[in-house]
Amino acid sequence: MKRRNLLRGLGLGIAGGLAGGQSVLANENGEKPWNRGMAPLKITKVKAIPTCPHGIELIVVKVETNDPDIYGLGCATFRQRAHAVVAAVNEYLDDFCRGKDPDNIEDIWQTSYVSSYWRNGPVLNNALSGLDQALWDIKGKRAGMPVYQLLGGKTRFAVDCYTHASGKSIEEVADNVSKFMEQGYRHVRIQLGGYGSASLSESPDFKNAGFGTQEDNYLDSHFYLNNVPKMFEAVRKQCGEKVALLHDIHERVKPLEAINMIKKLEEFRPFFIEDPFSPENMEYFELLRQHTTVPIAMGELFNNINEFKEPMVRRLFDYIRIHISQIGGITPAMKVARLGEWFNVLTAWHGPGDVSPVGHAANAHIDLAVWNFGIQEAVNFSETLQEIFPGSPTMKNGFMHISEAPGLGVEINEKLALKYPLPDKFNYNWTQLRKNDGTPVRP
Ligand code: MG
C-alpha cells in the first residue's frame, strides 16, 4: 500500500489509477511514445519467392502488411526440397498468419512452430525461418534501424570470415591459400578435392559392377585420412603461421577414424575441425575430447535448437555451426547464441551457396551483435545475384560488410527473381556417396 500511495503522490497511478489500462506515458489517444507514428499493422500475405539463377534453388519469403510500404523478407532456402518449402509457405503459413500483428515475432514463431503439431522437420523449419526473418526485417524497418541494433548493437566493426581453398593436389591447395592471404583473408578452410576426396578417386568397384548409379560419388576414406595431415603440413610450411586453417570432415568417415585423424592435426594448430561425426554418432564427442584439444565445430545438420543444449553445457564442441534457416530463423538462433556465451561456445553460422543473400545478411546481423561471435563463412555474390538482391552483403579484406539500411538491408527484384524458376527435378548427386563396395555413406 505504501508504494501505491507514493506513486499516486508522484502522479504515477497504477491499478485503476488510469482508465482503460493506459500506460502512464501514453497520450490521450493511448499511444506510447515509441509507437507514435507506428500504426498497428496486420499481415495480409505470406508468400514464397523462389529463384534459381545459378542452378542453386533459393527461396525467400515475403511478408506483406496492410501498409503497402512495409513488408519483410526472410530466407527459407532448402534447396534439396525447395518445392515442398514453397508449398509449406503458400499453402499453410500464409493462411495461418493473415490478420496477425507482425510486431509479435516471438508469439508468431511459437504459434507457427506448433501449428502443424508435428514439428522440427527441415521443410517446416525453413518455411518458419522465412517468416521469422521477414518479421525481424519489418521490425527493423519500423524502428528505422538495422536488425543488429535490435539485437544489442555492434560488438565489432565488421564480420571476420573464412574462405574455402581446395585443389586437386596438395600443392594446388597451398597455392590457393597463398592467393586468398594476398586478398586479405586471415582464415582459410582447406579441402583436398571434394569432401573426403570424392572427386579424386579412380573408378570404384561398385560402378564397374553396375551397382548404384554412374553419378554416385565414391568415398576413398583411406586416401582421405592419409592426405589431410599431409595437406595441413604442406600448407603450414608454405603459408606460415599467419593464416588460421579450418577443415570440414563432413561426417563422412568412421568416428574412430575421425578421432585418430584429428589427433594428427593437433600439431598444425587448426582453428577448428568441422563435423567429425554425423548427428547419429553424438556419443563419440566425449571420447574425442578425452584424446585431443583441437577446437571442434558442429551442428549444421541439427534440426532443433534443443539438440545443442546438452553438448554445449558439457562443452563437447566449441563452435555452433547452425544453418539458421534450418533451425527456424533468427529467433531460435539468438537463443542458442546467447546460451553459448555461458559456456564459451562461439558462433560459426553455416554460410554456403545455398543460403540466399537475405539469409547471409541475417547471419551477419547476429554476428555483429553477439559477444561470443567466432567466425563466419565468406560469400561473394555474382552480379546476377546482386541485381536480384540489391543490398546483399559484400566482402573486403576478409571481412563481410552489410547494408546499414533499416531491417536486414536486402531488397528483392521480384520480376527478375521469377525469371529464374525452380527446376522441376532436383540433382541428387551431391548427397549420394558410396564406399568401394557400394555401401551408402552419410554425408
Ligand atoms: Mg560443414
Short mmCIF file of C-alpha atoms and ligand atoms in Angstrom, two decimals:
data_model
loop_
_atom_site.label_atom_id
_atom_site.label_comp_id
_atom_site.label_asym_id
_atom_site.label_seq_id
_atom_site.Cartn_x
_atom_site.Cartn_y
_atom_site.Cartn_z
CA MET A 1 0.00 0.00 0.00
CA LYS A 2 2.82 2.36 0.86
CA ARG A 3 4.30 2.01 -2.66
CA ARG A 4 0.95 2.71 -4.32
CA ASN A 5 0.47 5.88 -2.23
CA LEU A 6 3.96 7.03 -3.14
CA LEU A 7 3.26 6.51 -6.85
CA ARG A 8 -0.06 8.36 -6.53
CA GLY A 9 1.79 11.17 -4.82
CA LEU A 10 4.09 11.37 -7.82
CA GLY A 11 1.14 11.32 -10.20
CA LEU A 12 2.07 7.84 -11.43
CA GLY A 13 -1.18 5.98 -10.94
CA ILE A 14 -1.35 2.22 -11.24
CA ALA A 15 -4.03 -0.45 -10.79
CA GLY A 16 -7.04 1.63 -11.60
CA GLY A 17 -5.33 4.99 -11.40
CA LEU A 18 -5.69 5.22 -15.19
CA ALA A 19 -8.71 4.36 -17.25
CA GLY A 20 -8.69 1.52 -19.75
CA GLY A 21 -5.27 0.14 -18.77
CA GLN A 22 -3.47 3.12 -20.31
CA SER A 23 0.24 3.44 -19.69
CA VAL A 24 1.34 6.46 -17.66
CA LEU A 25 3.37 7.53 -20.67
CA ALA A 26 0.54 7.24 -23.20
CA ASN A 27 -1.03 10.35 -24.71
CA GLU A 28 -4.79 11.00 -24.87
CA ASN A 29 -5.09 8.59 -27.81
CA GLY A 30 -3.44 5.81 -25.85
CA GLU A 31 -0.29 5.96 -28.00
CA LYS A 32 3.02 5.29 -26.27
CA PRO A 33 5.92 7.48 -27.38
CA TRP A 34 7.74 4.60 -29.06
CA ASN A 35 4.62 3.75 -31.03
CA ARG A 36 3.61 7.21 -32.16
CA GLY A 37 3.65 7.23 -35.90
CA MET A 38 3.67 3.42 -35.85
CA ALA A 39 0.09 2.48 -36.58
CA PRO A 40 -0.82 -1.13 -35.76
CA LEU A 41 -0.11 -3.46 -38.67
CA LYS A 42 -1.69 -6.66 -39.85
CA ILE A 43 -0.14 -9.35 -42.01
CA THR A 44 -2.03 -9.50 -45.31
CA LYS A 45 0.03 -12.10 -47.17
CA VAL A 46 2.94 -14.51 -46.71
CA LYS A 47 4.39 -15.79 -49.96
CA ALA A 48 7.41 -17.71 -51.18
CA ILE A 49 9.60 -16.21 -53.91
CA PRO A 50 11.74 -19.00 -55.41
CA THR A 51 14.65 -18.21 -57.71
CA CYS A 52 17.42 -20.31 -59.24
CA PRO A 53 19.83 -18.13 -61.23
CA HIS A 54 22.91 -20.38 -60.95
CA GLY A 55 21.41 -23.86 -60.63
CA ILE A 56 21.09 -23.42 -56.84
CA GLU A 57 17.49 -23.25 -55.65
CA LEU A 58 16.94 -20.21 -53.38
CA ILE A 59 13.71 -19.36 -51.57
CA VAL A 60 12.86 -16.05 -49.98
CA VAL A 61 9.66 -15.39 -48.05
CA LYS A 62 7.93 -12.04 -48.35
CA VAL A 63 5.55 -10.94 -45.59
CA GLU A 64 3.20 -8.18 -46.73
CA THR A 65 1.15 -5.95 -44.43
CA ASN A 66 -1.82 -3.63 -44.72
CA ASP A 67 0.73 -0.80 -45.15
CA PRO A 68 1.99 -1.29 -48.73
CA ASP A 69 5.31 0.38 -47.80
CA ILE A 70 6.06 -2.08 -45.01
CA TYR A 71 6.99 -5.65 -45.87
CA GLY A 72 9.70 -8.05 -44.80
CA LEU A 73 11.99 -10.61 -46.46
CA GLY A 74 13.40 -13.78 -44.93
CA CYS A 75 15.45 -16.76 -46.12
CA ALA A 76 13.67 -20.13 -46.42
CA THR A 77 16.25 -21.79 -48.67
CA PHE A 78 16.26 -25.58 -48.51
CA ARG A 79 17.39 -26.46 -52.00
CA GLN A 80 17.00 -30.23 -51.55
CA ARG A 81 13.22 -29.88 -51.04
CA ALA A 82 12.55 -26.41 -52.49
CA HIS A 83 9.07 -27.14 -53.92
CA ALA A 84 7.96 -28.56 -50.56
CA VAL A 85 9.06 -25.35 -48.76
CA VAL A 86 7.16 -23.23 -51.30
CA ALA A 87 4.03 -25.28 -50.57
CA ALA A 88 4.54 -25.05 -46.79
CA VAL A 89 4.72 -21.24 -47.07
CA ASN A 90 1.99 -20.61 -49.64
CA GLU A 91 -0.48 -23.29 -48.61
CA TYR A 92 -0.12 -23.13 -44.80
CA LEU A 93 1.85 -20.19 -43.30
CA ASP A 94 0.02 -17.65 -45.46
CA ASP A 95 -3.37 -18.75 -44.20
CA PHE A 96 -2.09 -19.14 -40.62
CA CYS A 97 -0.54 -15.65 -40.43
CA ARG A 98 -3.08 -13.45 -42.22
CA GLY A 99 -4.54 -10.88 -39.81
CA LYS A 100 -1.81 -11.38 -37.18
CA ASP A 101 0.27 -8.48 -35.79
CA PRO A 102 3.79 -8.67 -37.35
CA ASP A 103 5.24 -6.89 -34.29
CA ASN A 104 4.72 -10.04 -32.19
CA ILE A 105 7.67 -12.05 -33.53
CA GLU A 106 8.06 -14.43 -30.59
CA ASP A 107 4.32 -15.13 -30.46
CA ILE A 108 4.12 -15.80 -34.19
CA TRP A 109 7.22 -18.04 -34.03
CA GLN A 110 5.87 -20.09 -31.13
CA THR A 111 2.37 -20.50 -32.57
CA SER A 112 3.59 -21.24 -36.11
CA TYR A 113 6.07 -23.80 -34.70
CA VAL A 114 3.27 -25.90 -33.19
CA SER A 115 0.66 -25.10 -35.86
CA SER A 116 1.44 -28.41 -37.62
CA TYR A 117 1.57 -30.27 -34.27
CA TRP A 118 4.43 -32.44 -35.66
CA ARG A 119 7.42 -30.16 -35.98
CA ASN A 120 11.21 -29.77 -36.36
CA GLY A 121 11.48 -31.09 -39.90
CA PRO A 122 13.70 -29.18 -42.33
CA VAL A 123 10.82 -28.25 -44.68
CA LEU A 124 8.69 -26.64 -41.97
CA ASN A 125 11.69 -25.12 -40.18
CA ASN A 126 12.89 -23.41 -43.35
CA ALA A 127 9.39 -22.08 -44.07
CA LEU A 128 9.24 -20.81 -40.48
CA SER A 129 12.67 -19.17 -40.90
CA GLY A 130 11.46 -17.26 -43.95
CA LEU A 131 8.56 -15.93 -41.89
CA ASP A 132 10.69 -15.18 -38.80
CA GLN A 133 13.46 -13.33 -40.64
CA ALA A 134 10.85 -11.32 -42.56
CA LEU A 135 9.27 -10.24 -39.26
CA TRP A 136 12.67 -9.08 -37.95
CA ASP A 137 13.12 -7.21 -41.25
CA ILE A 138 9.75 -5.50 -40.72
CA LYS A 139 10.58 -4.61 -37.12
CA GLY A 140 13.86 -3.04 -38.19
CA LYS A 141 12.14 -1.06 -40.91
CA ARG A 142 9.51 0.17 -38.44
CA ALA A 143 12.18 1.16 -35.93
CA GLY A 144 14.33 2.78 -38.64
CA MET A 145 17.26 0.58 -37.55
CA PRO A 146 19.33 -2.29 -38.94
CA VAL A 147 18.38 -5.56 -37.23
CA TYR A 148 21.75 -5.81 -35.41
CA GLN A 149 20.72 -2.69 -33.46
CA LEU A 150 17.62 -4.51 -32.22
CA LEU A 151 19.86 -7.37 -31.07
CA GLY A 152 22.03 -5.09 -28.92
CA GLY A 153 24.16 -3.12 -31.38
CA LYS A 154 27.64 -3.81 -32.68
CA THR A 155 30.39 -5.53 -30.72
CA ARG A 156 32.74 -5.46 -33.75
CA PHE A 157 33.13 -3.20 -36.79
CA ALA A 158 32.59 -5.96 -39.39
CA VAL A 159 32.27 -9.73 -39.65
CA ASP A 160 35.55 -11.66 -39.86
CA CYS A 161 35.23 -14.52 -42.33
CA TYR A 162 36.95 -17.65 -43.58
CA THR A 163 37.00 -18.63 -47.21
CA HIS A 164 37.35 -22.02 -48.94
CA ALA A 165 40.58 -23.17 -50.60
CA SER A 166 40.54 -26.52 -52.36
CA GLY A 167 42.57 -28.20 -55.07
CA LYS A 168 43.19 -31.43 -56.91
CA SER A 169 46.62 -31.72 -55.31
CA ILE A 170 48.15 -30.64 -52.00
CA GLU A 171 50.33 -28.12 -53.89
CA GLU A 172 47.25 -26.57 -55.51
CA VAL A 173 45.53 -26.22 -52.13
CA ALA A 174 48.61 -24.48 -50.67
CA ASP A 175 48.86 -22.11 -53.67
CA ASN A 176 45.18 -21.22 -53.30
CA VAL A 177 45.66 -20.46 -49.60
CA SER A 178 48.52 -18.09 -50.56
CA LYS A 179 46.24 -16.34 -53.08
CA PHE A 180 43.49 -15.84 -50.50
CA MET A 181 46.01 -14.49 -47.98
CA GLU A 182 47.04 -11.90 -50.60
CA GLN A 183 43.35 -10.91 -50.84
CA GLY A 184 43.33 -10.21 -47.09
CA TYR A 185 41.86 -13.43 -45.73
CA ARG A 186 43.21 -14.47 -42.33
CA HIS A 187 41.16 -17.67 -42.10
CA VAL A 188 41.03 -20.33 -44.82
CA ARG A 189 39.29 -23.71 -44.92
CA ILE A 190 41.40 -26.31 -46.72
CA GLN A 191 39.92 -29.33 -48.53
CA LEU A 192 41.69 -31.73 -50.87
CA GLY A 193 39.42 -32.48 -53.84
CA GLY A 194 35.81 -32.68 -52.82
CA TYR A 195 34.78 -33.76 -49.36
CA GLY A 196 36.60 -36.96 -48.45
CA SER A 197 38.46 -36.98 -51.80
CA ALA A 198 35.27 -37.84 -53.68
CA SER A 199 36.40 -36.14 -56.88
CA LEU A 200 39.95 -37.54 -56.86
CA SER A 201 39.39 -41.24 -56.90
CA GLU A 202 39.65 -43.78 -59.67
CA SER A 203 36.61 -45.67 -60.84
CA PRO A 204 35.38 -47.68 -57.83
CA ASP A 205 34.35 -51.33 -57.97
CA PHE A 206 30.65 -50.61 -57.33
CA LYS A 207 30.46 -48.65 -60.59
CA ASN A 208 32.26 -51.36 -62.54
CA ALA A 209 29.77 -53.85 -61.09
CA GLY A 210 26.84 -51.68 -62.20
CA PHE A 211 25.72 -51.07 -58.58
CA GLY A 212 24.05 -47.74 -57.71
CA THR A 213 24.22 -45.10 -60.46
CA GLN A 214 27.15 -43.84 -62.51
CA GLU A 215 26.64 -40.36 -60.99
CA ASP A 216 27.09 -41.58 -57.40
CA ASN A 217 30.18 -40.27 -55.61
CA TYR A 218 32.87 -42.51 -54.23
CA LEU A 219 34.47 -42.04 -50.82
CA ASP A 220 38.05 -43.31 -50.67
CA SER A 221 38.47 -42.86 -46.93
CA HIS A 222 41.97 -44.40 -46.87
CA PHE A 223 43.24 -41.75 -49.32
CA TYR A 224 41.40 -39.02 -47.42
CA LEU A 225 42.64 -39.95 -43.93
CA ASN A 226 46.26 -40.22 -45.12
CA ASN A 227 46.32 -37.00 -47.09
CA VAL A 228 44.60 -34.48 -44.82
CA PRO A 229 47.53 -34.36 -42.31
CA LYS A 230 49.95 -34.06 -45.29
CA MET A 231 47.85 -31.18 -46.64
CA PHE A 232 47.99 -29.35 -43.29
CA GLU A 233 51.75 -29.88 -43.09
CA ALA A 234 52.33 -28.56 -46.62
CA VAL A 235 50.10 -25.50 -46.15
CA ARG A 236 51.74 -24.61 -42.83
CA LYS A 237 55.16 -24.96 -44.48
CA GLN A 238 54.26 -22.75 -47.46
CA CYS A 239 51.95 -20.23 -45.79
CA GLY A 240 53.40 -19.96 -42.27
CA GLU A 241 51.58 -19.24 -39.05
CA LYS A 242 49.71 -16.06 -40.01
CA VAL A 243 46.78 -17.91 -41.52
CA ALA A 244 44.22 -19.78 -39.44
CA LEU A 245 43.38 -23.15 -41.02
CA LEU A 246 39.99 -24.87 -40.91
CA HIS A 247 38.83 -28.21 -42.27
CA ASP A 248 35.45 -29.93 -42.70
CA ILE A 249 35.33 -33.72 -42.25
CA HIS A 250 31.66 -33.59 -43.24
CA GLU A 251 30.83 -36.65 -41.13
CA ARG A 252 32.00 -38.98 -43.87
CA VAL A 253 34.44 -41.30 -42.10
CA LYS A 254 34.04 -43.70 -39.18
CA PRO A 255 34.04 -41.99 -35.76
CA LEU A 256 37.34 -43.55 -34.63
CA GLU A 257 38.96 -42.70 -37.96
CA ALA A 258 37.90 -39.09 -37.44
CA ILE A 259 39.32 -39.04 -33.88
CA ASN A 260 42.65 -40.52 -34.98
CA MET A 261 42.97 -38.02 -37.82
CA ILE A 262 42.12 -35.00 -35.63
CA LYS A 263 44.83 -36.10 -33.16
CA LYS A 264 47.36 -36.00 -36.02
CA LEU A 265 46.23 -32.47 -36.98
CA GLU A 266 46.87 -31.09 -33.49
CA GLU A 267 50.49 -30.12 -34.29
CA PHE A 268 49.27 -27.86 -37.15
CA ARG A 269 47.07 -25.85 -34.79
CA PRO A 270 43.72 -25.87 -36.68
CA PHE A 271 41.29 -23.01 -35.98
CA PHE A 272 38.58 -25.68 -35.93
CA ILE A 273 37.74 -29.04 -37.41
CA GLU A 274 34.15 -29.28 -38.51
CA ASP A 275 31.57 -32.08 -38.31
CA PRO A 276 33.72 -35.01 -37.15
CA PHE A 277 30.64 -37.21 -36.62
CA SER A 278 27.17 -37.47 -38.09
CA PRO A 279 24.32 -36.44 -35.74
CA GLU A 280 23.65 -40.17 -35.28
CA ASN A 281 27.05 -40.53 -33.55
CA MET A 282 26.93 -37.77 -30.92
CA GLU A 283 28.14 -40.14 -28.16
CA TYR A 284 31.66 -40.10 -29.66
CA PHE A 285 32.28 -36.47 -28.70
CA GLU A 286 33.20 -37.44 -25.16
CA LEU A 287 35.86 -39.84 -26.44
CA LEU A 288 37.15 -37.17 -28.85
CA ARG A 289 37.52 -34.65 -26.01
CA GLN A 290 39.48 -37.20 -23.95
CA HIS A 291 42.06 -37.52 -26.73
CA THR A 292 42.52 -34.06 -28.22
CA THR A 293 42.03 -30.37 -27.54
CA VAL A 294 41.64 -29.38 -31.22
CA PRO A 295 38.67 -26.96 -31.40
CA ILE A 296 35.57 -28.56 -32.91
CA ALA A 297 32.64 -27.06 -34.88
CA MET A 298 29.36 -28.95 -35.07
CA GLY A 299 25.68 -28.70 -35.79
CA GLU A 300 24.83 -27.79 -39.39
CA LEU A 301 22.63 -30.90 -39.63
CA PHE A 302 20.80 -30.29 -36.35
CA ASN A 303 17.09 -29.52 -36.82
CA ASN A 304 16.12 -28.41 -33.37
CA ILE A 305 17.81 -25.96 -31.00
CA ASN A 306 17.35 -28.47 -28.19
CA GLU A 307 19.98 -30.64 -29.88
CA PHE A 308 22.58 -28.02 -28.93
CA LYS A 309 21.75 -27.75 -25.26
CA GLU A 310 23.45 -30.77 -23.72
CA PRO A 311 26.62 -30.76 -25.88
CA MET A 312 27.08 -27.05 -25.17
CA VAL A 313 26.56 -27.41 -21.44
CA ARG A 314 29.05 -30.30 -21.44
CA ARG A 315 31.44 -28.29 -23.64
CA LEU A 316 31.64 -31.10 -26.21
CA PHE A 317 32.28 -28.67 -29.08
CA ASP A 318 33.49 -25.09 -29.41
CA TYR A 319 31.69 -23.57 -32.41
CA ILE A 320 27.96 -23.57 -33.18
CA ARG A 321 27.63 -24.48 -36.84
CA ILE A 322 23.94 -23.65 -37.20
CA HIS A 323 22.29 -23.29 -40.60
CA ILE A 324 19.96 -20.53 -39.47
CA SER A 325 17.08 -21.21 -41.87
CA GLN A 326 17.27 -24.90 -40.96
CA ILE A 327 16.53 -24.26 -37.28
CA GLY A 328 13.72 -21.78 -37.89
CA GLY A 329 15.27 -18.31 -38.18
CA ILE A 330 16.83 -15.50 -36.15
CA THR A 331 14.60 -16.03 -33.11
CA PRO A 332 15.86 -19.57 -32.26
CA ALA A 333 19.43 -18.81 -33.45
CA MET A 334 19.69 -15.95 -30.96
CA LYS A 335 18.66 -18.27 -28.13
CA VAL A 336 21.45 -20.73 -28.96
CA ALA A 337 23.97 -17.91 -29.46
CA ARG A 338 23.18 -16.38 -26.05
CA LEU A 339 23.35 -19.80 -24.37
CA GLY A 340 26.78 -20.28 -25.95
CA GLU A 341 28.11 -17.21 -24.14
CA TRP A 342 27.73 -19.04 -20.81
CA PHE A 343 29.85 -21.98 -21.97
CA ASN A 344 32.49 -20.32 -24.16
CA VAL A 345 30.89 -21.79 -27.26
CA LEU A 346 31.25 -19.40 -30.20
CA THR A 347 29.10 -18.85 -33.28
CA ALA A 348 30.15 -20.02 -36.76
CA TRP A 349 26.90 -19.89 -38.74
CA HIS A 350 26.76 -22.08 -41.83
CA GLY A 351 27.05 -19.82 -44.89
CA PRO A 352 27.20 -21.89 -48.10
CA GLY A 353 25.96 -21.00 -51.61
CA ASP A 354 22.54 -22.47 -50.87
CA VAL A 355 21.65 -19.65 -48.50
CA SER A 356 20.01 -16.59 -50.10
CA PRO A 357 21.62 -13.14 -49.73
CA VAL A 358 18.81 -12.35 -47.26
CA GLY A 359 19.93 -15.35 -45.19
CA HIS A 360 23.60 -14.33 -45.33
CA ALA A 361 22.57 -10.86 -44.14
CA ALA A 362 20.65 -12.45 -41.24
CA ASN A 363 23.82 -14.39 -40.30
CA ALA A 364 25.85 -11.18 -40.37
CA HIS A 365 23.41 -9.12 -38.28
CA ILE A 366 23.70 -11.67 -35.48
CA ASP A 367 27.49 -11.89 -35.99
CA LEU A 368 27.79 -8.14 -35.43
CA ALA A 369 25.72 -8.18 -32.25
CA VAL A 370 26.63 -11.23 -30.16
CA TRP A 371 29.71 -11.12 -27.95
CA ASN A 372 30.55 -14.80 -28.49
CA PHE A 373 30.97 -14.48 -32.26
CA GLY A 374 33.57 -16.91 -33.60
CA ILE A 375 33.84 -16.74 -37.38
CA GLN A 376 31.60 -16.52 -40.46
CA GLU A 377 31.78 -18.36 -43.77
CA ALA A 378 32.60 -15.83 -46.52
CA VAL A 379 30.34 -15.39 -49.53
CA ASN A 380 30.87 -13.47 -52.78
CA PHE A 381 27.68 -12.87 -54.75
CA SER A 382 27.59 -12.87 -58.56
CA GLU A 383 26.43 -9.76 -60.42
CA THR A 384 23.14 -11.52 -61.17
CA LEU A 385 22.50 -12.26 -57.50
CA GLN A 386 23.35 -8.67 -56.56
CA GLU A 387 20.87 -7.49 -59.19
CA ILE A 388 18.14 -9.77 -57.86
CA PHE A 389 19.02 -8.92 -54.24
CA PRO A 390 20.15 -5.25 -54.02
CA GLY A 391 21.88 -4.55 -50.70
CA SER A 392 23.46 -8.02 -50.43
CA PRO A 393 26.44 -8.31 -48.02
CA THR A 394 29.87 -7.60 -49.53
CA MET A 395 33.40 -8.83 -48.74
CA LYS A 396 36.51 -6.67 -48.22
CA ASN A 397 39.89 -7.80 -46.81
CA GLY A 398 38.33 -10.95 -45.41
CA PHE A 399 35.53 -9.05 -43.66
CA MET A 400 31.83 -9.18 -44.51
CA HIS A 401 30.03 -5.83 -44.56
CA ILE A 402 26.26 -5.34 -44.59
CA SER A 403 23.93 -2.62 -45.76
CA GLU A 404 23.07 -0.16 -42.99
CA ALA A 405 19.50 0.22 -44.31
CA PRO A 406 16.75 -0.45 -41.73
CA GLY A 407 15.81 -4.11 -41.33
CA LEU A 408 18.05 -6.80 -42.81
CA GLY A 409 19.07 -4.32 -45.52
CA VAL A 410 18.48 -6.61 -48.52
CA GLU A 411 15.77 -6.00 -51.10
CA ILE A 412 14.45 -8.23 -53.88
CA ASN A 413 13.72 -7.56 -57.54
CA GLU A 414 10.76 -9.93 -57.74
CA LYS A 415 10.34 -9.70 -61.51
CA LEU A 416 13.98 -10.60 -62.09
CA ALA A 417 13.89 -13.37 -59.45
CA LEU A 418 10.96 -15.03 -61.20
CA LYS A 419 12.89 -15.10 -64.49
CA TYR A 420 14.90 -17.95 -62.94
CA PRO A 421 12.27 -20.53 -61.93
CA LEU A 422 13.00 -23.61 -59.84
CA PRO A 423 13.91 -26.65 -61.94
CA ASP A 424 11.31 -29.44 -61.97
CA LYS A 425 13.88 -32.04 -60.94
CA PHE A 426 16.47 -31.96 -58.19
CA ASN A 427 20.03 -33.17 -58.79
CA TYR A 428 20.66 -35.72 -56.04
CA ASN A 429 24.30 -36.22 -56.97
CA TRP A 430 25.90 -34.33 -54.08
CA THR A 431 24.16 -36.33 -51.36
CA GLN A 432 24.81 -39.73 -52.96
CA LEU A 433 28.10 -41.15 -51.72
CA ARG A 434 29.28 -44.76 -51.54
CA LYS A 435 32.19 -46.86 -50.33
CA ASN A 436 34.13 -49.00 -52.84
CA ASP A 437 31.71 -51.91 -52.36
CA GLY A 438 28.73 -49.62 -52.83
CA THR A 439 27.70 -49.17 -49.17
CA PRO A 440 25.95 -45.76 -48.83
CA VAL A 441 27.83 -43.19 -46.71
CA ARG A 442 26.05 -40.47 -44.74
CA PRO A 443 27.21 -37.03 -45.87
MG MG B 1 30.06 -28.39 -43.00
#
